[in-house]
Structures are given as C-alpha cells and as structure tokens.
Short mmCIF file of C-alpha atoms in Angstrom, two decimals:
data_model
loop_
_atom_site.label_atom_id
_atom_site.label_comp_id
_atom_site.label_asym_id
_atom_site.label_seq_id
_atom_site.Cartn_x
_atom_site.Cartn_y
_atom_site.Cartn_z
CA MET S 1 0.00 0.00 0.00
CA PHE S 2 1.36 3.41 -1.02
CA GLY S 3 0.29 6.55 0.84
CA TRP S 4 1.61 10.06 1.33
CA GLU S 5 0.96 10.33 5.06
CA PHE S 6 0.18 8.16 8.07
CA PRO S 7 -0.84 9.18 11.62
CA PRO S 8 0.21 10.83 13.77
CA HIS S 9 1.83 12.98 11.03
CA ILE S 10 -1.07 14.00 8.82
CA ALA S 11 -2.34 17.11 7.04
CA GLY S 12 -5.95 16.08 6.55
CA GLY S 13 -8.52 13.35 6.08
CA LEU S 14 -6.39 11.21 3.75
CA GLY S 15 -4.11 10.04 6.56
CA THR S 16 -7.08 9.42 8.85
CA ALA S 17 -8.76 7.28 6.21
CA CYS S 18 -5.59 5.25 5.55
CA TYR S 19 -5.24 4.61 9.28
CA GLY S 20 -8.83 3.44 9.69
CA LEU S 21 -8.73 1.25 6.61
CA THR S 22 -5.46 -0.48 7.49
CA ARG S 23 -6.70 -1.20 11.02
CA GLY S 24 -9.87 -2.65 9.55
CA LEU S 25 -7.93 -4.82 7.11
CA ALA S 26 -5.81 -6.15 9.96
CA LYS S 27 -8.98 -7.41 11.64
CA HIS S 28 -9.71 -9.32 8.42
CA ASP S 29 -6.26 -10.96 8.66
CA VAL S 30 -4.80 -8.88 5.84
CA GLY S 31 -1.15 -7.97 6.26
CA VAL S 32 -0.32 -4.47 5.03
CA ILE S 33 3.08 -3.07 4.06
CA PHE S 34 2.43 0.69 4.12
CA VAL S 35 5.00 2.80 2.26
CA VAL S 36 5.31 6.53 3.00
CA PRO S 37 7.81 9.03 1.58
CA LYS S 38 9.03 9.91 5.05
CA ALA S 39 8.44 7.90 8.23
CA TYR S 40 9.08 9.44 11.64
CA GLY S 41 9.39 6.25 13.69
CA ASP S 42 6.37 6.82 15.92
CA GLU S 43 3.74 5.38 13.56
CA ASP S 44 1.44 2.71 15.04
CA GLY S 45 3.12 -0.52 13.92
CA ARG S 46 0.85 -2.95 15.74
CA PHE S 47 -1.25 -3.72 12.66
CA VAL S 48 0.81 -2.43 9.72
CA ARG S 49 4.45 -2.54 8.59
CA VAL S 50 5.50 1.02 7.78
CA VAL S 51 8.29 1.36 5.20
CA ASN S 52 10.23 4.62 4.95
CA ALA S 53 10.87 5.40 1.27
CA SER S 54 13.65 7.77 2.30
CA ASP S 55 15.66 4.73 3.43
CA VAL S 56 15.43 2.92 0.09
CA GLU S 57 18.36 3.18 -2.31
CA VAL S 58 17.71 3.23 -6.05
CA SER S 59 20.43 3.21 -8.69
CA ALA S 60 20.10 6.05 -11.17
CA ASP S 61 21.84 3.83 -13.74
CA ASP S 62 19.23 1.07 -13.51
CA THR S 63 17.52 1.04 -16.93
CA ARG S 64 14.80 -1.47 -16.06
CA GLU S 65 12.39 1.37 -15.32
CA LYS S 66 13.55 3.50 -18.25
CA GLU S 67 10.07 3.53 -19.79
CA ILE S 68 8.55 4.60 -16.48
CA TRP S 69 11.06 7.38 -16.01
CA GLU S 70 10.47 8.65 -19.55
CA LYS S 71 6.78 8.93 -18.72
CA LEU S 72 7.58 10.77 -15.50
CA THR S 73 10.09 13.32 -16.69
CA PHE S 74 7.38 15.72 -17.82
CA ILE S 75 6.52 16.41 -14.18
CA HIS S 76 10.15 16.85 -13.09
CA VAL S 77 9.79 20.64 -13.14
CA ASP S 78 9.54 23.39 -10.59
CA SER S 79 5.89 23.84 -9.71
CA ASN S 80 4.11 26.61 -7.85
CA MET S 81 1.40 24.17 -6.76
CA VAL S 82 1.79 23.98 -2.99
CA PRO S 83 -1.17 22.14 -1.39
CA TYR S 84 -1.90 22.68 2.30
CA VAL S 85 0.72 25.40 2.71
CA SER S 86 -0.26 28.53 4.63
CA PRO S 87 -0.65 31.86 2.78
CA GLU S 88 2.32 33.28 4.68
CA GLU S 89 4.56 30.38 3.62
CA PHE S 90 3.36 30.63 0.03
CA ASP S 91 4.28 34.32 -0.03
CA ASP S 92 7.80 33.37 1.08
CA TYR S 93 8.05 30.71 -1.64
CA SER S 94 6.80 33.12 -4.31
CA ARG S 95 9.16 35.92 -3.26
CA GLN S 96 12.20 33.63 -3.27
CA PHE S 97 11.26 32.25 -6.69
CA ARG S 98 10.92 35.76 -8.15
CA GLU S 99 14.26 36.84 -6.69
CA THR S 100 16.38 33.75 -7.35
CA GLY S 101 14.49 31.59 -9.82
CA GLU S 102 14.72 28.70 -7.33
CA LEU S 103 12.17 27.23 -4.97
CA PRO S 104 13.13 26.24 -1.40
CA GLY S 105 13.75 22.59 -0.65
CA ARG S 106 14.77 21.50 -4.15
CA HIS S 107 16.66 18.19 -4.29
CA ASP S 108 18.72 16.38 -6.89
CA VAL S 109 16.44 13.62 -8.15
CA TRP S 110 19.37 11.47 -9.31
CA LYS S 111 20.86 10.78 -5.89
CA GLU S 112 20.90 7.13 -4.92
CA ARG S 113 18.91 7.78 -1.76
CA TYR S 114 16.36 10.57 -1.87
CA ALA S 115 15.51 12.47 1.31
CA PHE S 116 11.75 12.90 0.93
CA SER S 117 10.22 15.75 2.87
CA GLY S 118 6.96 13.82 3.11
CA LYS S 119 5.12 17.13 2.93
CA TYR S 120 3.05 19.04 0.39
CA GLY S 121 5.80 21.48 -0.52
CA PRO S 122 7.07 23.32 -3.59
CA ASN S 123 9.00 20.30 -4.92
CA LEU S 124 5.93 18.07 -4.65
CA MET S 125 5.95 16.97 -8.29
CA GLU S 126 9.60 16.02 -8.06
CA GLU S 127 8.86 13.91 -5.00
CA VAL S 128 5.94 12.22 -6.78
CA ALA S 129 8.29 11.23 -9.59
CA ARG S 130 11.05 10.00 -7.31
CA TYR S 131 8.53 8.12 -5.16
CA ALA S 132 7.58 6.10 -8.23
CA MET S 133 11.19 5.02 -8.76
CA VAL S 134 11.51 3.99 -5.12
CA ALA S 135 8.21 2.09 -5.40
CA ALA S 136 9.65 0.03 -8.25
CA GLN S 137 12.67 -0.88 -6.12
CA ILE S 138 10.48 -1.83 -3.15
CA ALA S 139 8.24 -3.97 -5.37
CA ARG S 140 11.29 -5.78 -6.75
CA ASP S 141 12.83 -6.36 -3.32
CA ARG S 142 9.58 -7.56 -1.74
CA ALA S 143 7.94 -9.29 -4.71
CA GLY S 144 7.20 -12.42 -2.71
CA GLU S 145 5.63 -10.54 0.21
CA PHE S 146 2.47 -9.10 -1.35
CA ASP S 147 -0.45 -10.07 -3.60
CA VAL S 148 -2.04 -6.70 -4.37
CA ILE S 149 -0.81 -3.11 -4.79
CA HIS S 150 -3.04 -0.38 -3.36
CA ALA S 151 -2.25 3.31 -4.09
CA HIS S 152 -3.98 6.16 -2.26
CA ASP S 153 -4.71 9.44 -4.05
CA TRP S 154 -2.93 10.93 -7.08
CA LEU S 155 0.36 11.50 -5.27
CA THR S 156 1.03 7.75 -5.25
CA TYR S 157 -0.55 6.63 -8.52
CA TYR S 158 2.73 6.57 -10.44
CA ALA S 159 4.25 4.62 -7.57
CA GLY S 160 1.47 2.08 -7.97
CA ILE S 161 2.02 1.89 -11.74
CA ALA S 162 5.77 1.37 -11.28
CA ALA S 163 5.23 -1.36 -8.67
CA LYS S 164 2.74 -3.13 -10.95
CA ARG S 165 5.13 -3.11 -13.92
CA VAL S 166 7.95 -4.56 -11.86
CA SER S 167 5.93 -7.20 -10.01
CA GLY S 168 3.04 -8.01 -12.35
CA LYS S 169 0.68 -7.85 -9.36
CA PRO S 170 -2.80 -6.29 -9.70
CA LEU S 171 -3.17 -2.60 -8.89
CA VAL S 172 -6.01 -0.91 -6.98
CA VAL S 173 -6.09 2.88 -6.90
CA HIS S 174 -8.17 4.71 -4.30
CA MET S 175 -9.77 7.98 -5.38
CA HIS S 176 -10.21 10.04 -2.20
CA ALA S 177 -10.63 13.33 -4.09
CA THR S 178 -10.51 14.33 -7.74
CA GLU S 179 -8.86 17.40 -9.22
CA PHE S 180 -12.38 18.67 -9.97
CA ASP S 181 -13.12 18.60 -6.23
CA ARG S 182 -9.99 20.59 -5.46
CA SER S 183 -10.08 23.09 -8.30
CA GLY S 184 -13.56 23.15 -9.78
CA GLU S 185 -13.51 23.29 -13.56
CA HIS S 186 -10.09 25.05 -13.61
CA VAL S 187 -8.11 21.86 -13.12
CA ASN S 188 -4.35 21.52 -12.91
CA GLN S 189 -3.73 19.55 -16.10
CA SER S 190 -0.65 17.75 -14.74
CA VAL S 191 -2.58 16.44 -11.74
CA TYR S 192 -5.53 15.45 -13.93
CA ASN S 193 -3.18 13.53 -16.23
CA ILE S 194 -1.67 11.64 -13.30
CA GLU S 195 -5.11 10.76 -11.93
CA ARG S 196 -6.33 9.51 -15.30
CA ALA S 197 -3.13 7.53 -15.97
CA GLY S 198 -3.36 5.88 -12.56
CA MET S 199 -6.98 4.86 -13.03
CA GLU S 200 -6.38 3.63 -16.58
CA ALA S 201 -3.47 1.45 -15.42
CA ALA S 202 -5.38 0.12 -12.41
CA ASP S 203 -7.22 -3.19 -12.37
CA ARG S 204 -9.83 -1.63 -10.09
CA VAL S 205 -10.67 1.89 -8.89
CA ILE S 206 -12.18 2.47 -5.44
CA ALA S 207 -14.19 5.70 -5.04
CA VAL S 208 -15.14 6.99 -1.60
CA SER S 209 -18.70 7.87 -2.69
CA ASN S 210 -21.11 7.50 -5.59
CA LEU S 211 -20.58 11.21 -6.18
CA THR S 212 -16.87 10.58 -6.77
CA ARG S 213 -17.58 7.42 -8.79
CA ASN S 214 -19.72 9.40 -11.22
CA ILE S 215 -16.98 12.03 -11.66
CA VAL S 216 -14.42 9.27 -12.33
CA ILE S 217 -16.64 7.73 -15.01
CA GLU S 218 -17.88 10.93 -16.66
CA LYS S 219 -14.85 13.23 -16.51
CA TYR S 220 -12.00 10.71 -16.75
CA GLY S 221 -13.59 8.18 -19.08
CA ILE S 222 -12.98 5.18 -16.81
CA PRO S 223 -15.28 2.19 -17.58
CA ALA S 224 -18.11 1.94 -15.04
CA ASP S 225 -17.54 -1.76 -14.38
CA LYS S 226 -14.02 -0.95 -13.21
CA VAL S 227 -15.08 1.54 -10.51
CA VAL S 228 -16.58 0.50 -7.16
CA THR S 229 -17.77 2.63 -4.26
CA VAL S 230 -16.57 1.97 -0.72
CA HIS S 231 -17.73 4.64 1.71
CA ASN S 232 -15.39 5.83 4.43
CA ALA S 233 -16.11 5.28 8.09
CA VAL S 234 -15.12 6.54 11.53
CA ARG S 235 -13.15 5.08 14.41
CA PHE S 236 -14.39 5.24 17.99
CA ASP S 237 -12.20 5.45 21.06
CA LYS S 238 -12.53 6.46 24.70
CA ARG S 239 -11.79 10.13 23.95
CA ASP S 240 -14.95 10.58 21.90
CA SER S 241 -17.40 11.29 24.72
CA GLY S 242 -17.77 14.18 27.09
CA GLU S 243 -17.73 17.94 26.76
CA SER S 244 -14.63 20.10 26.98
CA GLU S 245 -14.32 23.07 29.31
CA ARG S 246 -15.32 26.15 27.32
CA ASN S 247 -15.31 29.08 29.79
CA VAL S 248 -17.99 30.94 27.84
CA GLU S 249 -21.77 30.92 28.07
CA ASP S 250 -22.23 31.62 24.37
CA LYS S 251 -23.18 28.87 21.94
CA ILE S 252 -20.35 27.67 19.68
CA VAL S 253 -20.68 26.81 15.98
CA THR S 254 -17.64 25.17 14.38
CA PHE S 255 -16.15 24.86 10.90
CA LEU S 256 -13.18 22.46 10.76
CA GLY S 257 -11.20 21.87 7.59
CA ARG S 258 -8.88 23.44 5.07
CA ILE S 259 -9.86 27.04 4.39
CA THR S 260 -9.99 26.57 0.63
CA TYR S 261 -12.59 26.95 -2.14
CA GLN S 262 -13.51 23.25 -1.94
CA LYS S 263 -14.58 23.49 1.71
CA GLY S 264 -16.89 26.51 1.31
CA PRO S 265 -15.62 28.69 4.20
CA ASP S 266 -17.03 31.87 2.66
CA TYR S 267 -20.56 30.43 2.78
CA PHE S 268 -20.06 29.63 6.46
CA VAL S 269 -19.17 33.28 7.10
CA GLU S 270 -22.23 34.59 5.26
CA ALA S 271 -24.52 32.23 7.16
CA ALA S 272 -22.88 33.25 10.45
CA ALA S 273 -23.66 36.93 9.79
CA LYS S 274 -27.33 36.06 9.25
CA VAL S 275 -27.50 34.00 12.46
CA LEU S 276 -25.93 36.78 14.53
CA LYS S 277 -28.68 39.17 13.48
CA ARG S 278 -31.15 36.86 15.26
CA LEU S 279 -29.00 35.33 18.02
CA PRO S 280 -26.23 37.64 19.25
CA ASN S 281 -24.78 35.28 21.89
CA VAL S 282 -23.11 32.89 19.46
CA ARG S 283 -19.44 32.39 18.67
CA PHE S 284 -18.22 30.97 15.37
CA VAL S 285 -14.96 29.03 15.19
CA MET S 286 -13.04 28.43 11.97
CA ALA S 287 -10.43 25.74 12.62
CA GLY S 288 -7.93 25.19 9.84
CA SER S 289 -5.61 26.93 7.42
CA GLY S 290 -5.54 27.46 3.69
CA ASP S 291 -5.28 29.84 0.79
CA MET S 292 -8.59 31.60 1.54
CA LEU S 293 -7.74 32.48 5.14
CA VAL S 294 -6.88 36.14 4.50
CA HIS S 295 -9.96 36.58 2.31
CA VAL S 296 -12.19 35.10 5.00
CA ILE S 297 -10.69 37.25 7.76
CA ARG S 298 -11.26 40.38 5.68
CA ARG S 299 -14.87 39.39 4.96
CA VAL S 300 -15.53 38.77 8.66
CA ALA S 301 -14.15 42.22 9.46
CA LYS S 302 -16.21 43.88 6.72
CA LEU S 303 -19.39 42.24 8.03
CA GLY S 304 -18.63 43.62 11.50
CA ILE S 305 -18.66 40.22 13.23
CA ALA S 306 -14.96 39.90 14.09
CA ASP S 307 -15.73 39.92 17.82
CA ARG S 308 -17.85 36.79 17.28
CA PHE S 309 -15.29 34.88 15.20
CA HIS S 310 -12.28 32.81 16.28
CA PHE S 311 -9.54 31.44 13.97
CA THR S 312 -7.62 28.58 15.60
CA GLY S 313 -5.27 27.50 12.83
CA PHE S 314 -4.78 23.82 11.98
CA LEU S 315 -5.82 21.43 14.78
CA ARG S 316 -4.36 17.96 15.37
CA GLY S 317 -5.37 14.83 17.25
CA ASP S 318 -6.67 15.62 20.72
CA GLU S 319 -7.14 19.26 19.75
CA VAL S 320 -9.85 18.20 17.29
CA GLN S 321 -11.67 16.18 19.95
CA LYS S 322 -11.43 19.10 22.38
CA MET S 323 -12.93 21.42 19.76
CA PHE S 324 -15.84 19.07 19.11
CA GLY S 325 -16.34 18.81 22.88
CA MET S 326 -16.88 22.57 23.02
CA SER S 327 -19.17 22.76 19.99
CA ASP S 328 -22.96 23.04 19.91
CA VAL S 329 -23.22 22.70 16.12
CA TYR S 330 -20.80 21.52 13.43
CA VAL S 331 -21.13 22.79 9.85
CA MET S 332 -19.48 21.35 6.71
CA PRO S 333 -20.54 23.62 3.81
CA SER S 334 -18.30 22.00 1.18
CA VAL S 335 -18.70 23.03 -2.45
CA SER S 336 -17.47 19.60 -3.54
CA GLU S 337 -16.62 16.95 -0.98
CA PRO S 338 -15.78 13.41 -2.19
CA PHE S 339 -16.75 12.05 1.23
CA GLY S 340 -16.03 14.07 4.39
CA ILE S 341 -15.01 12.26 7.57
CA SER S 342 -15.24 15.28 9.90
CA PRO S 343 -19.07 15.19 10.24
CA LEU S 344 -18.77 11.58 11.43
CA GLU S 345 -16.18 12.65 14.01
CA ALA S 346 -18.51 15.41 15.20
CA MET S 347 -21.52 13.08 15.42
CA LYS S 348 -19.63 10.52 17.48
CA SER S 349 -18.89 13.40 19.89
CA ASN S 350 -22.66 14.09 20.27
CA VAL S 351 -22.58 17.22 18.12
CA PRO S 352 -25.48 17.85 15.70
CA VAL S 353 -24.22 18.47 12.17
CA ILE S 354 -25.18 20.41 9.07
CA ILE S 355 -23.63 19.24 5.79
CA SER S 356 -23.85 20.26 2.16
CA LYS S 357 -25.84 18.11 -0.24
CA GLN S 358 -22.75 18.22 -2.46
CA SER S 359 -20.82 15.81 -0.21
CA GLY S 360 -20.33 12.08 -0.43
CA VAL S 361 -21.06 11.59 3.27
CA ALA S 362 -24.62 12.82 2.59
CA GLU S 363 -25.18 9.44 0.89
CA VAL S 364 -24.83 7.54 4.16
CA LEU S 365 -26.36 9.91 6.75
CA ASP S 366 -30.05 10.33 7.53
CA TYR S 367 -29.75 12.40 10.72
CA ALA S 368 -27.57 15.21 9.44
CA ILE S 369 -29.30 18.36 8.22
CA LYS S 370 -28.50 18.73 4.50
CA VAL S 371 -28.48 22.03 2.60
CA ASP S 372 -27.09 23.24 -0.70
CA TYR S 373 -23.71 24.84 -0.02
CA TRP S 374 -24.73 28.05 -1.80
CA ASP S 375 -28.02 28.44 0.12
CA VAL S 376 -26.75 30.53 3.03
CA ASP S 377 -30.34 31.31 4.13
CA ALA S 378 -31.10 27.61 4.59
CA MET S 379 -27.76 27.11 6.32
CA ALA S 380 -28.46 30.01 8.69
CA ASP S 381 -31.95 28.68 9.41
CA ALA S 382 -30.54 25.25 10.24
CA ILE S 383 -27.92 26.73 12.59
CA TYR S 384 -30.58 28.93 14.23
CA GLY S 385 -32.94 25.99 14.73
CA LEU S 386 -30.33 23.79 16.40
CA LEU S 387 -29.23 26.62 18.71
CA LYS S 388 -32.69 27.94 19.52
CA TYR S 389 -34.52 24.66 20.16
CA PRO S 390 -32.66 22.33 22.57
CA SER S 391 -34.98 19.38 21.91
CA LEU S 392 -34.17 19.52 18.19
CA ALA S 393 -30.45 19.61 18.91
CA ALA S 394 -30.71 16.76 21.43
CA MET S 395 -32.65 14.57 19.02
CA SER S 396 -30.21 15.32 16.21
CA ALA S 397 -27.21 14.49 18.41
CA GLU S 398 -28.74 11.29 19.80
CA LYS S 399 -29.94 9.91 16.47
CA GLY S 400 -26.75 11.01 14.76
CA LYS S 401 -24.50 9.16 17.17
CA SER S 402 -26.60 6.00 16.91
CA GLU S 403 -26.36 6.20 13.14
CA VAL S 404 -22.63 6.82 12.93
CA ILE S 405 -21.83 3.93 15.30
CA ASN S 406 -22.73 1.57 12.45
CA LEU S 407 -20.30 3.19 10.02
CA LYS S 408 -17.27 1.09 10.95
CA TRP S 409 -13.91 0.75 9.23
CA ASP S 410 -14.17 -3.02 9.70
CA ASN S 411 -17.11 -3.03 7.29
CA ALA S 412 -15.36 -0.76 4.78
CA ALA S 413 -12.27 -2.97 4.98
CA GLY S 414 -14.42 -6.02 4.26
CA GLU S 415 -15.62 -4.38 1.04
CA VAL S 416 -12.03 -3.55 0.07
CA LEU S 417 -11.04 -7.16 0.77
CA ASP S 418 -13.78 -8.28 -1.64
CA VAL S 419 -12.10 -6.10 -4.28
CA TYR S 420 -8.73 -7.73 -3.56
CA ARG S 421 -10.24 -11.23 -3.82
CA SER S 422 -11.87 -10.41 -7.14
CA LEU S 423 -8.40 -9.69 -8.51
CA VAL S 424 -6.34 -12.52 -7.01
CA GLY S 425 -8.95 -15.28 -6.62
#
C-alpha cells in the first residue's frame, strides 16, 4: 500500500482514512506493508508494517524502469502548486522564486537515496516522480511478500504503476478526491493527467462515494464496471465522549477543515452573519488553514462580526476532539466533498451536524441536516434551529450518534477485501 501520510503525522482526512482502513484490514487478517515518503518512527506498527521510502536506495543507472522514467520526466519541473501550505509560507516561496528563480527545498532527483520531505511542498511533483522510482525498487525487493498493490490518491498513482510493472501484481487505486473537487472546472492539467493515468493502469478503482464514482466515469472516461464505491467510516475510542471546558456561556458553531474553495468557508461566514442578526450570543470558530484564510478574515471584518469569530489554525489529534467537545453545532458547507469524515467525528462526539448536499457523506447519513452549499439562508436557518430549540439539537445528536456507530472501518475494509479477492482469486 502506497500513501503520502500516516498518523500521527497528517495534514488532513487522507491520513485518517488510511489509518482506519489499514486497522480494519488487519482485523480481516490482511497484512499491510504501508509505504510513505518519510516515516518518523512513531507510527502505530501494531497492525501495519511502515516502510520509509527515504531509506530505500535506487540506482540512477538502472535502466529497467527507463520507460517509467520517460513517462515521468514531464513532471520533473519546478511547480508553484503547494497544497496545504499557509498563505504566509506561500508568499515566502513566491518571493524567493521571483528573486532567485529557485524554490526552497529542491533536491537532486538522481541521488541514490532521496531524502523525501513527506510534505506538500514546492517540490511536490519532483517527490511524486522519485517516489515512483523507489516504489519500483520496493516492489522488486519484496515481490514475494504481497499479492495486491493499493495506491492512495494521485500523489502515489505513479508509484502504484511502477510497482505493478515490476511485479506483475494487480493494482487498486483509491480515489479520495478528484482534481475537480480541489479546483472546480479550472483543473491543474498535470494532476488530472496523473489521476487519469493511474486509473487507466489500475485493475480496479475504489471511489469513496457514488458522487466521486460518477466524476471518475464521466470526466476521466474510466469504464463503469471498473469503478466500485466503498464509503469511508469513523473510528471510535474512549476520547470521543464528554464535553470540553469552554469558559464561555455563548453557543459555539464550528467549521473544521482546510480554508480553501472546496470546503466553502465563505458560505459559512455569510450564514454566520445572518444567524448573529437573530442570536447575538453565538461564537463561530473556523479551525484550519488554507489559501482563503486572508480573504475570509477580511470578509468577517467587513461584516462587523470579528468579535464573534475565532480562527484557531490547523488542529491535530486531541485538539480536534477538544474542539468538538466545546461545539454546539458543526457545519461542513463544502462546495465539492468526495466524502467528508469530519461530520462523522462530530456526530460521534454528540454534536449535531449540518452538511452540504454536495458531499459524499450525505449518501450515508439520515440524521444530518443537509443544505445546498450556496443556500446561506437555509444554512443560517438550520444553525438557528439547532441553537434555539434544545430538543431539536438533542434529538439530532442522539440519532446522529446512533447512526454513525454503524459506520465502521471493519465493514469498509471487508468491502475492500472483496475487491482484492476479485483480482487474485
């Protein structure tokens, strides 16, 4: 299995999903070798073998993957695409590039051992290319140890292709989010090409929702009988219950996610302004970071609601649970969300949720309030109703938690195992 991140070192839902799925597969007696560009040594190794790609040596003179490298060289260029980086960091990258013509963190791709950053930095495309070469070496060295190759998200698709060509083993690619989800209709052509190449080379494509499956079929031209839907799930542990100390009497409404176009933070702000006209004793929390942060802060100030808004920055691990423990309502107003694990995490913490109809998770939830992301009046009404009427909020929280308990990674892993068996017999 090839991934770009693994807990506790994650930048978003991708790492959380990989963790839940691999734990679930372990309960089905599936052994997983999980390869990441950079391992930190504190990954949970009780149910998965984590391999650090930065420790794998590859000879630059080895011509056995010449065809693969020729197909990869087109992405071995400096790119200004820097996912997940903060606006302040991006400004630094841009200024240095304008002044020197170089981007920070650039490495020589021909070294025998490549020191992956494991992050979503300015040399991301270079790392994607090098990761594919390392994947070929790992597949050759461990050919007798695995039956199936499973690649998560576009960053690892070329790694999956390389491993398949070396080993001859079947390839499954997992589509957690498409370039259309991230960028709307203004797609990054290089990323789109990688996604399409990965799915064309794969023996099976797993989509995290029917919404994503339809995009894969319609916009990438992948045959429908090759694409299966396996919905994500949520993991329960002892930290999921109980409220956190909040030190304020006001109600708290939370947005948690990357502050980017895809997540719809601007619609959350507009809905908040409408709620505050009717209920003044409410605080709105925006937890996360992203390229729209400055825009959102300016809009909050212009609307005159800055004293009611809190920006926490990116939250990790226990910080997320603490935030949910303080929340009265959770809102996910995503413009395009392949699935969306965060509403499940809120529901398991007894928080009523409002989600956009344009999200994959809407396919599996009956007790979340669903609105169109652009309908800020409906979103404001839903927030107002949950804050104003305690019985409605209590019912929503109770029914929601009962519903989400049944969305288990063990079940999702069982469906993935069925995909594996269909390929290896």
